Coordinates of C-alpha atoms in Angstrom, one line a residue:
Chain A
M276 CA 88.7 -13.5 54.4
N277 CA 89.1 -10.0 52.9
W278 CA 85.6 -8.8 53.8
Y279 CA 86.4 -5.2 53.2
G280 CA 87.5 -6.1 49.8
I281 CA 84.3 -8.1 49.1
R282 CA 82.3 -5.2 50.4
A283 CA 84.2 -2.7 48.2
I284 CA 83.5 -4.7 45.0
Y285 CA 80.0 -5.3 46.1
R286 CA 79.2 -1.6 46.9
F287 CA 81.1 -0.4 43.8
E288 CA 78.8 -2.5 41.6
M289 CA 75.6 -1.6 43.4
A290 CA 76.5 2.1 43.1
R291 CA 76.8 1.5 39.3
T292 CA 73.2 0.4 39.4
G293 CA 72.2 3.7 41.2
R294 CA 73.8 5.6 38.4
T295 CA 72.0 3.7 35.8
L296 CA 68.6 3.3 37.3
M297 CA 66.8 3.7 33.9
Q298 CA 68.7 0.8 32.5
S299 CA 68.9 -1.2 35.6
I300 CA 65.4 -0.9 37.1
A301 CA 63.0 1.1 34.9
S302 CA 63.7 -0.8 31.6
P303 CA 62.8 -4.3 32.9
V304 CA 59.7 -2.9 34.6
V305 CA 58.5 -1.3 31.3
S306 CA 59.2 -4.5 29.4
T307 CA 57.3 -6.7 31.9
S308 CA 54.4 -4.2 31.6
L309 CA 54.4 -4.4 27.8
Y310 CA 54.4 -8.4 28.2
F311 CA 51.4 -8.2 30.4
V312 CA 49.6 -5.8 28.0
V313 CA 50.3 -8.1 24.9
F314 CA 50.4 -11.6 26.6
G315 CA 48.1 -11.1 29.5
S316 CA 45.4 -8.8 28.0
A317 CA 45.5 -9.4 24.2
I318 CA 46.2 -13.3 24.3
G319 CA 45.0 -13.9 27.7
S320 CA 41.6 -12.8 26.7
R321 CA 41.4 -15.7 24.4
I322 CA 43.2 -18.3 26.6
T323 CA 41.1 -18.0 29.8
S324 CA 43.1 -20.4 32.0
V325 CA 45.9 -23.0 31.9
E326 CA 45.4 -25.9 34.1
G327 CA 43.0 -23.8 36.4
V328 CA 45.2 -20.8 36.6
S329 CA 44.2 -17.6 34.8
Y330 CA 46.6 -17.0 31.9
A331 CA 47.7 -13.6 33.1
A332 CA 48.7 -15.0 36.4
F333 CA 50.2 -18.3 34.8
I334 CA 52.8 -16.2 32.8
I335 CA 54.0 -14.2 36.0
P336 CA 56.7 -16.8 37.0
G337 CA 57.9 -17.1 33.4
L338 CA 58.1 -13.5 33.0
V339 CA 59.9 -13.1 36.3
M340 CA 62.3 -15.7 35.4
L341 CA 62.9 -14.2 32.0
S342 CA 64.1 -10.9 33.7
L343 CA 66.0 -12.8 36.4
L344 CA 68.0 -14.6 33.8
M345 CA 68.6 -11.7 31.7
Q346 CA 69.5 -9.4 34.6
S347 CA 71.7 -11.9 36.2
V348 CA 73.7 -12.8 33.3
S349 CA 73.9 -9.0 31.9
N350 CA 74.9 -7.5 35.3
A351 CA 77.6 -10.2 36.1
S352 CA 79.1 -10.2 32.5
F353 CA 79.3 -6.4 32.5
G354 CA 80.6 -6.1 36.0
I355 CA 83.7 -8.1 35.4
Y356 CA 83.9 -7.3 31.6
F357 CA 84.0 -3.4 32.1
P358 CA 87.0 -3.3 34.3
K359 CA 88.8 -5.8 32.0
F360 CA 87.9 -3.3 29.0
V361 CA 89.2 -0.2 30.7
G362 CA 92.1 -1.8 32.4
T363 CA 91.1 -1.3 36.0
I364 CA 91.1 -5.0 36.5
Y365 CA 94.8 -4.6 37.5
E366 CA 93.6 -3.3 40.8
V367 CA 91.6 -6.4 41.6
H368 CA 94.5 -8.7 40.6
S369 CA 97.0 -6.8 42.8
A370 CA 94.7 -6.7 45.7
P371 CA 95.0 -9.4 48.5
L372 CA 91.6 -11.0 47.3
S373 CA 91.2 -14.6 46.7
F374 CA 89.2 -15.8 43.7
L375 CA 86.3 -16.7 46.0
E376 CA 86.3 -13.2 47.4
I377 CA 86.3 -11.7 43.9
V378 CA 83.4 -13.9 42.8
L379 CA 81.5 -13.1 46.0
G380 CA 81.8 -9.3 45.4
Y381 CA 80.8 -9.4 41.6
V382 CA 78.4 -12.3 41.7
G383 CA 76.8 -11.2 44.9
A384 CA 76.0 -7.6 43.6
A385 CA 74.7 -9.0 40.2
A386 CA 72.4 -11.5 42.1
T387 CA 71.4 -8.7 44.4
K388 CA 70.5 -6.4 41.5
A389 CA 68.6 -9.3 39.7
V390 CA 66.5 -10.2 42.8
I391 CA 65.6 -6.6 43.3
V392 CA 64.4 -6.5 39.7
G393 CA 62.5 -9.8 40.2
L394 CA 60.7 -8.4 43.2
I395 CA 59.9 -5.3 41.4
I396 CA 58.4 -7.1 38.4
L397 CA 56.4 -9.2 40.9
A398 CA 55.1 -6.0 42.5
T399 CA 54.4 -4.7 39.0
A400 CA 52.4 -7.8 38.0
R401 CA 50.2 -7.2 40.9
V402 CA 49.1 -4.0 39.3
F403 CA 47.7 -6.1 36.3
V404 CA 46.6 -9.4 37.8
D405 CA 45.7 -10.9 41.2
Y406 CA 47.8 -13.8 42.4
S407 CA 49.1 -15.4 45.5
I408 CA 52.3 -17.5 46.3
A409 CA 51.6 -21.0 47.5
H410 CA 55.1 -21.8 48.7
P411 CA 56.9 -18.4 49.4
L412 CA 59.9 -20.1 51.0
V413 CA 60.4 -22.4 47.9
M414 CA 59.8 -19.3 45.7
I415 CA 62.6 -17.4 47.5
A416 CA 64.8 -20.4 47.3
F417 CA 64.3 -20.6 43.5
L418 CA 64.8 -17.0 43.1
L419 CA 68.1 -17.1 44.9
L420 CA 69.4 -20.1 43.3
T421 CA 68.5 -19.0 39.8
T422 CA 70.1 -15.6 40.3
I423 CA 73.2 -16.9 41.8
T424 CA 73.6 -19.6 39.1
F425 CA 72.9 -17.2 36.2
S426 CA 75.0 -14.5 37.7
L427 CA 77.8 -17.0 37.9
L428 CA 77.2 -17.8 34.1
G429 CA 77.4 -14.1 33.3
F430 CA 80.7 -13.9 35.2
I431 CA 82.0 -16.6 33.2
I432 CA 80.7 -14.9 29.9
G433 CA 82.4 -11.5 31.2
I434 CA 85.7 -13.3 31.5
W435 CA 85.4 -15.1 28.3
A436 CA 84.2 -12.0 26.3
D437 CA 86.9 -10.0 24.7
N438 CA 84.6 -7.6 22.9
F439 CA 81.1 -6.1 23.3
E440 CA 79.6 -8.5 20.8
K441 CA 80.7 -11.6 22.6
L442 CA 79.3 -10.1 25.8
Q443 CA 75.8 -9.9 24.1
V444 CA 75.8 -13.0 22.0
V445 CA 75.0 -15.4 24.8
P446 CA 72.3 -13.5 26.5
L447 CA 70.6 -12.7 23.2
M448 CA 71.3 -15.9 21.1
V449 CA 71.0 -18.6 23.8
I450 CA 69.4 -17.4 27.0
T451 CA 66.5 -15.4 25.5
P452 CA 65.5 -18.3 23.0
L453 CA 65.7 -21.0 25.8
T454 CA 63.7 -18.9 28.1
F455 CA 60.9 -18.2 25.5
L456 CA 60.9 -21.9 24.6
G457 CA 61.1 -23.1 28.2
G458 CA 57.6 -22.6 29.0
S459 CA 57.5 -18.8 30.1
F460 CA 54.3 -18.3 28.3
Y461 CA 52.7 -21.8 28.0
S462 CA 52.7 -25.1 29.7
I463 CA 54.9 -27.7 27.9
H464 CA 52.0 -30.0 28.2
M465 CA 50.4 -27.8 25.5
L466 CA 53.1 -29.0 23.0
P467 CA 52.9 -32.0 20.8
P468 CA 54.4 -35.2 22.5
F469 CA 57.7 -35.1 20.3
W470 CA 58.4 -31.4 21.3
Q471 CA 57.5 -32.0 24.8
K472 CA 60.5 -34.5 24.9
V473 CA 62.8 -32.1 23.1
T474 CA 62.0 -29.3 25.5
L475 CA 63.2 -31.3 28.3
F476 CA 66.7 -30.8 27.1
N477 CA 66.1 -27.1 27.7
P478 CA 67.6 -26.3 31.3
V479 CA 65.2 -23.3 31.6
V480 CA 62.3 -25.5 31.7
Y481 CA 63.1 -26.8 35.0
L482 CA 63.7 -23.3 36.6
I483 CA 60.3 -22.1 35.3
S484 CA 58.6 -25.2 36.2
G485 CA 60.0 -25.3 39.7
F486 CA 59.3 -21.6 40.0
R487 CA 55.8 -21.9 38.8
W488 CA 55.1 -24.6 41.3
S489 CA 56.0 -22.4 44.1
F490 CA 53.3 -20.1 43.1
F491 CA 50.5 -22.3 41.9
D492 CA 51.3 -25.9 42.8
L493 CA 51.6 -26.6 39.2
A494 CA 54.6 -27.9 37.6
D495 CA 55.6 -29.3 34.0
V496 CA 58.1 -31.4 35.9
S497 CA 58.4 -32.5 39.3
V498 CA 59.7 -30.0 41.7
G499 CA 62.5 -32.3 43.1
I500 CA 63.8 -32.6 39.5
S501 CA 63.5 -28.9 39.0
L502 CA 65.6 -28.3 42.1
A503 CA 68.1 -31.0 41.2
A504 CA 68.5 -29.6 37.7
T505 CA 69.0 -26.0 39.1
L506 CA 71.7 -27.3 41.8
A507 CA 73.4 -29.4 39.0
F508 CA 73.7 -26.1 36.8
L509 CA 75.0 -24.1 39.8
A510 CA 77.5 -26.9 40.4
L511 CA 78.6 -26.7 36.8
C512 CA 78.9 -22.9 36.9
L513 CA 80.9 -23.1 40.1
A514 CA 83.2 -25.6 38.4
A515 CA 83.9 -23.4 35.6
V516 CA 84.6 -20.4 37.6
W517 CA 86.9 -22.4 39.9
W518 CA 88.7 -23.7 36.7
I519 CA 89.1 -20.0 35.2
F520 CA 90.7 -18.8 38.5
R521 CA 92.9 -21.9 38.9
T522 CA 94.2 -21.5 35.4
G523 CA 94.0 -17.7 35.2
Y524 CA 92.0 -18.1 31.8
K525 CA 91.7 -14.8 30.2
L526 CA 92.8 -13.2 33.2
K527 CA 96.5 -13.7 34.0
V528 CA 99.3 -14.7 31.7
Chain B
M197 CA 121.1 -10.6 64.8
N198 CA 123.8 -12.0 62.5
A199 CA 124.9 -10.3 59.3
V200 CA 122.8 -12.5 56.9
A201 CA 119.7 -11.9 59.0
Q202 CA 120.6 -8.2 59.3
M203 CA 120.9 -8.0 55.3
A204 CA 117.7 -9.9 54.8
S205 CA 115.7 -7.6 57.0
D206 CA 117.2 -4.6 55.4
D207 CA 115.7 -5.6 52.0
I208 CA 112.1 -5.1 51.6
L209 CA 112.0 -6.9 48.2
V210 CA 114.1 -10.0 47.2
V211 CA 113.8 -11.3 43.7
R212 CA 115.7 -14.5 43.1
G213 CA 116.3 -16.4 39.8
L214 CA 113.2 -14.8 38.1
D215 CA 112.3 -16.1 34.7
K216 CA 109.3 -15.2 32.8
V217 CA 108.2 -16.8 29.4
Y218 CA 105.0 -15.6 28.0
P219 CA 102.6 -18.0 26.2
G220 CA 104.0 -17.9 22.8
G221 CA 107.5 -18.3 23.8
F222 CA 108.6 -14.7 24.4
Q223 CA 111.1 -14.7 27.2
A224 CA 110.3 -11.3 29.0
L225 CA 112.7 -11.8 32.0
K226 CA 115.9 -13.9 32.3
D227 CA 117.3 -14.9 35.7
I228 CA 116.6 -11.6 37.5
D229 CA 118.2 -11.3 41.0
L230 CA 117.5 -8.0 42.7
A231 CA 117.1 -6.8 46.3
I232 CA 115.4 -3.5 47.1
R233 CA 116.7 -1.9 50.3
R234 CA 114.1 -0.7 52.8
G235 CA 113.4 3.0 52.5
E236 CA 115.4 3.7 49.3
I237 CA 114.3 5.0 45.9
F238 CA 115.2 2.6 43.2
A239 CA 115.1 3.6 39.6
L240 CA 114.7 0.9 37.1
L241 CA 115.8 2.0 33.7
G242 CA 115.3 0.3 30.4
P243 CA 114.1 0.8 26.8
N244 CA 110.5 -0.1 25.8
G245 CA 110.1 -3.9 26.0
A246 CA 112.9 -4.4 28.4
G247 CA 110.9 -6.3 31.0
K248 CA 110.3 -3.5 33.4
T249 CA 106.5 -3.6 33.6
T250 CA 106.5 -7.4 33.4
L251 CA 108.8 -7.4 36.5
I252 CA 106.6 -5.1 38.4
S253 CA 103.4 -6.9 37.2
I254 CA 104.7 -10.3 38.6
I255 CA 105.7 -8.7 42.1
C256 CA 102.3 -7.1 42.3
G257 CA 100.3 -10.4 41.3
I258 CA 99.1 -9.2 38.1
V259 CA 101.2 -11.5 35.9
N260 CA 101.9 -15.1 37.0
L261 CA 105.4 -15.9 38.3
G262 CA 107.5 -18.0 36.0
A263 CA 110.7 -19.6 37.6
G264 CA 112.4 -18.2 40.6
S265 CA 111.0 -16.7 43.7
I266 CA 109.9 -13.2 45.0
E267 CA 109.6 -12.0 48.7
V268 CA 108.1 -8.9 49.9
D269 CA 109.2 -8.1 53.4
G270 CA 109.9 -11.7 53.9
H271 CA 106.5 -13.0 52.5
D272 CA 106.7 -15.2 49.4
I273 CA 104.4 -13.7 46.8
V274 CA 103.0 -17.3 46.0
R275 CA 102.7 -18.9 49.2
D276 CA 102.1 -15.9 51.4
W277 CA 100.3 -13.6 48.7
R278 CA 97.7 -12.0 50.9
A279 CA 100.4 -10.5 53.2
S280 CA 102.8 -9.6 50.5
R281 CA 100.1 -8.0 48.3
S282 CA 98.7 -5.8 51.2
L283 CA 102.2 -4.4 51.5
V284 CA 102.6 -3.3 47.9
G285 CA 100.9 -0.3 46.0
L286 CA 101.1 0.1 42.2
V287 CA 100.7 3.1 39.9
P288 CA 100.6 1.7 36.5
Q289 CA 101.9 3.3 33.5
E290 CA 98.6 3.8 31.7
L291 CA 95.8 5.9 33.2
K292 CA 93.4 3.1 34.0
T293 CA 90.4 4.6 35.7
D294 CA 86.5 4.1 36.0
A295 CA 85.5 7.3 34.2
F296 CA 82.2 7.7 35.9
E297 CA 83.3 7.2 39.5
T298 CA 84.3 10.1 41.7
V299 CA 87.7 10.8 43.0
W300 CA 86.6 10.2 46.6
N301 CA 84.8 6.9 45.8
T302 CA 87.5 5.5 43.5
V303 CA 90.1 6.1 46.2
R304 CA 88.0 4.6 49.0
F305 CA 87.3 1.7 46.8
S306 CA 90.9 0.9 46.4
R307 CA 91.5 0.9 50.1
G308 CA 88.7 -1.4 50.7
L309 CA 89.9 -3.8 48.1
F310 CA 93.1 -4.1 50.0
G311 CA 91.3 -5.1 53.0
K312 CA 91.7 -1.9 55.0
A313 CA 88.8 -0.6 57.3
P314 CA 87.4 2.8 55.8
D315 CA 89.4 5.6 57.1
D316 CA 88.0 8.9 55.8
A317 CA 90.5 11.0 57.8
Y318 CA 93.2 9.3 56.1
I319 CA 91.8 9.6 52.5
E320 CA 91.1 13.3 53.3
R321 CA 94.9 13.8 54.3
L322 CA 96.0 11.9 51.3
L323 CA 94.0 13.9 48.9
K324 CA 95.0 17.2 50.4
E325 CA 98.6 16.1 50.1
L326 CA 98.1 15.4 46.4
S327 CA 96.1 18.6 45.9
L328 CA 93.0 16.7 45.0
W329 CA 90.8 17.6 47.8
D330 CA 88.9 20.2 45.7
K331 CA 88.3 17.8 43.2
R332 CA 87.0 15.0 45.4
D333 CA 83.5 15.0 44.1
N334 CA 84.5 15.3 40.5
K335 CA 84.0 12.4 38.1
M336 CA 87.3 10.9 36.8
L337 CA 86.0 11.9 33.3
M338 CA 86.3 15.5 34.3
L339 CA 89.8 15.5 35.4
S340 CA 93.0 16.4 33.4
G341 CA 95.7 13.9 32.7
G342 CA 97.9 15.2 35.5
M343 CA 95.0 15.0 37.9
K344 CA 94.2 11.5 36.8
R345 CA 97.8 10.7 37.5
R346 CA 97.5 12.1 41.0
V347 CA 94.4 10.0 41.6
M348 CA 96.2 7.0 40.5
I349 CA 98.9 7.7 43.0
A350 CA 96.2 8.3 45.8
K351 CA 94.7 4.9 44.9
A352 CA 97.9 3.3 45.2
L353 CA 98.7 4.8 48.7
S354 CA 95.3 4.3 49.9
H355 CA 96.0 1.2 51.8
E356 CA 99.2 2.7 53.3
P357 CA 101.7 0.4 51.3
R358 CA 105.3 0.0 52.6
L359 CA 106.6 -0.6 48.9
L360 CA 105.3 1.5 46.1
F361 CA 105.8 0.9 42.5
L362 CA 105.5 3.8 40.1
D363 CA 105.7 2.7 36.5
E364 CA 106.6 5.7 34.4
P365 CA 104.9 8.1 36.9
T366 CA 105.5 11.3 35.1
A367 CA 105.0 10.1 31.6
G368 CA 103.0 12.9 29.8
V369 CA 103.0 15.2 32.6
D370 CA 104.1 18.9 32.4
V371 CA 107.3 20.0 34.1
E372 CA 105.7 21.7 37.0
L373 CA 103.7 18.6 37.8
R374 CA 106.7 16.4 37.4
R375 CA 108.6 18.6 40.1
D376 CA 105.6 18.4 42.4
M377 CA 105.7 14.4 42.0
W378 CA 109.3 14.2 42.8
A379 CA 108.6 16.4 46.0
M380 CA 106.0 14.0 46.8
V381 CA 107.9 10.9 46.1
R382 CA 110.7 12.3 48.6
R383 CA 108.0 13.0 51.1
L384 CA 106.7 9.4 50.8
R385 CA 110.3 8.1 51.2
E386 CA 110.7 10.3 54.3
S387 CA 107.5 8.7 55.7
G388 CA 109.2 5.3 55.3
V389 CA 107.9 4.0 52.0
T390 CA 110.2 2.3 49.7
I391 CA 109.8 3.4 46.2
V392 CA 110.6 1.5 42.9
L393 CA 110.1 3.7 39.8
T394 CA 110.5 2.9 36.1
T395 CA 111.1 5.9 34.0
H396 CA 112.1 7.0 30.4
Y397 CA 113.1 10.4 31.9
I398 CA 116.6 9.6 33.0
E399 CA 116.8 13.0 34.4
E400 CA 114.3 11.7 36.8
A401 CA 116.3 8.8 37.9
E402 CA 119.4 11.0 38.2
E403 CA 117.4 13.5 40.5
M404 CA 115.6 11.0 42.6
A405 CA 117.2 7.7 42.8
D406 CA 119.5 6.3 45.4
R407 CA 120.3 3.2 43.3
V408 CA 119.7 2.5 39.6
G409 CA 119.2 -0.8 38.0
V410 CA 119.3 -1.1 34.2
I411 CA 117.3 -3.9 32.5
N412 CA 117.5 -4.7 28.8
K413 CA 115.9 -7.5 26.8
G414 CA 114.9 -9.1 30.1
E415 CA 118.3 -9.0 31.8
L416 CA 119.5 -6.9 34.6
I417 CA 122.7 -5.5 33.3
V418 CA 123.6 -3.6 36.3
V419 CA 122.4 -2.5 39.8
E420 CA 124.6 0.1 41.4
E421 CA 124.4 3.3 43.6
K422 CA 123.6 6.2 41.4
A423 CA 126.6 8.1 42.4
A424 CA 129.0 5.1 42.1
L425 CA 127.5 4.3 38.7
M426 CA 128.1 7.7 37.4
H427 CA 131.5 7.8 39.0
K428 CA 132.5 4.3 37.8
L429 CA 130.9 4.2 34.3
G430 CA 130.8 8.0 33.6
R431 CA 133.6 9.3 31.4
K432 CA 135.0 12.9 31.6
Q433 CA 135.6 15.1 28.8
L434 CA 138.2 17.9 28.6
R435 CA 137.5 20.6 26.1
L436 CA 140.1 22.9 24.9
Q437 CA 139.0 26.2 23.1
L438 CA 141.9 26.7 20.6
H439 CA 143.4 30.1 19.9
D440 CA 144.0 29.2 16.2
P441 CA 141.8 26.6 14.4
L442 CA 143.2 23.5 13.3
D443 CA 142.4 21.4 10.3
V444 CA 143.9 18.1 11.6
V445 CA 145.2 16.9 15.0
P446 CA 149.0 17.1 14.8
D447 CA 150.7 13.8 14.7
A448 CA 152.7 14.5 17.8
L449 CA 149.3 14.4 19.7
A450 CA 148.1 11.1 18.2
P451 CA 148.7 9.2 21.3
H452 CA 146.1 11.2 23.2
R453 CA 143.4 10.1 20.7
L454 CA 142.1 13.8 20.5
E455 CA 139.0 14.8 18.5
L456 CA 138.4 18.0 16.7
A457 CA 135.2 19.8 17.3
A458 CA 133.4 23.2 16.7
G459 CA 134.9 23.4 13.2
G460 CA 138.5 22.9 14.3
N461 CA 138.1 25.3 17.2
E462 CA 138.1 22.9 19.9
L463 CA 140.1 19.8 20.9
V464 CA 138.3 17.2 22.8
Y465 CA 140.0 14.8 25.2
N466 CA 138.2 11.9 26.9
Y467 CA 139.7 10.4 30.1
D468 CA 138.6 8.0 32.7
T469 CA 138.8 9.4 36.4
Q470 CA 139.0 5.7 37.7
G471 CA 142.2 5.4 35.6
E472 CA 145.6 5.4 37.4
R473 CA 146.4 8.6 35.4
T474 CA 144.1 10.8 33.7
G475 CA 146.8 11.8 31.1
I476 CA 146.1 15.5 31.4
T477 CA 149.5 16.6 32.5
A478 CA 151.2 14.7 29.6
L479 CA 148.5 16.3 27.3
L480 CA 149.3 19.8 28.2
A481 CA 153.1 19.1 27.9
D482 CA 152.5 17.7 24.3
L483 CA 150.2 20.6 23.4
A484 CA 153.0 23.1 24.5
A485 CA 155.6 21.1 22.6
A486 CA 153.4 21.0 19.5
G487 CA 152.8 24.6 19.8
V488 CA 149.0 24.3 20.0
R489 CA 147.9 27.1 22.1
F490 CA 144.4 27.4 23.9
R491 CA 142.3 30.2 25.3
D492 CA 140.1 28.4 27.7
L493 CA 139.3 24.9 28.8
S494 CA 136.3 23.1 30.3
T495 CA 135.4 19.7 31.7
R496 CA 132.1 17.8 31.5
Q497 CA 131.0 14.4 33.0
D498 CA 128.8 11.9 31.3
T499 CA 125.1 12.2 32.5
L500 CA 123.1 9.1 33.6
E501 CA 121.6 9.2 30.2
Q502 CA 124.8 8.7 28.5
I503 CA 125.9 6.0 30.7
F504 CA 122.5 4.3 30.1
L505 CA 122.8 4.5 26.4
Q506 CA 126.4 3.2 26.6
L507 CA 125.2 0.3 28.7
L508 CA 122.5 -0.5 26.4
K509 CA 125.0 -0.3 23.4
E510 CA 127.4 -2.6 25.0
G511 CA 124.7 -5.0 26.0
A512 CA 123.2 -5.1 22.5

């Protein structure tokens, strides 16, 4: 293994976060605070509790998941797209780095940044509402699995994209709607029966449900199914990344 | 060690039967055979689109290999890619840098990518040698084109490669910096690094290279010692400044295929130094017999550039 190579990519990507603190850290904290003000205080004052949990606390897992998904995807996609865009990717290709090592460097950094943002949001939420975590280890497991999976997805998007519009289209047009419709701010049991069934086709439902269970012992679908769905999506992303490197898709001719 | 093994160990790079066809059908390289000797400076000349960058990119692992095989210091670039890549450094033609990174960090990053443990003393020495030490904390976007070029070289040397590719290293740099670069390339060679450079400045190849390869339309037309190439393919010219200008070349001198130049004030005679006879003695005798007198004479040899253009013309 080229550990120095992995470390070089990882540190390079993490250093970029340091240079863009406002965008990387402050921005998600501000938007989460706004969500709390709007949903937690304004709407929450009218919905006192959801299945025994105060509404302001109920939305915390969804809010964290929303940021995790967006941060994982945007960090990883930008991380690999930018060297492609400016042409410095030649150095990565010419280095003695295996595909696995390249992925570990970029995806590892993207996932780390997303986890940091997730933890900051959890800390920020504490300012607005009192909550506890029923299963901390499961919460950490879901946090890590989700960030790694969606960082892999972001990596795939970064390789696929050949302009900035494509880079933005999946996070904005796919991930954001799926997250909002995946039970971030409500329990899917609050939907009419037909839409409850439709919602089950949304993979983000399983992420949020499993994550929420780790906080409140409260889930829309069983935690085992949530975990299996997350692992299946992770396997799918890993297979896609493996295929990209095996074929050199959009990387090498 | 037998002769074959000796020859193999003398070559740091061996390319055999290399073909490259890009998706879409464009054949960039055709059956390239090339061996680069350890410690030499090899200049690869060719017009735009000849296949120089494709060849280098395949060796460095940036472009997929088509047919054929490549070994770097005995390591096959496909089977033993990790070992082969760690021996190679590349300075690409275009200045591709991360604008927001500092010189120090970007060079350190490159060393790490190639699997080398951090060695700040080495990086410091490298930056000092390339006159970049004062700029180490500057972001790349603050540097001039010439300075960026130096950083690209520092990045390529950061992992102490044994084979360095310089793709158009002095494109767009001023004369002074070009001279500096040439001096640096010589120092690198003295330190044991083998250098392959592509260039549009044939003067550069003439100044620097031990051997020259000419590539055109994906085919390697010639590989030769620079001096031998110039000797073998270069033509010489004898120019006679006439006492009295001529309107036409006298018929008696027709066998010598003379050309009139400088408004009839000069006669030009082309001859081959490799020929059995240069024909100069006979020419002088015929000039005297024809009553053509001259005030002075000079000879001139083809430059590498003229040879290069001639080779391309013949290959076209």
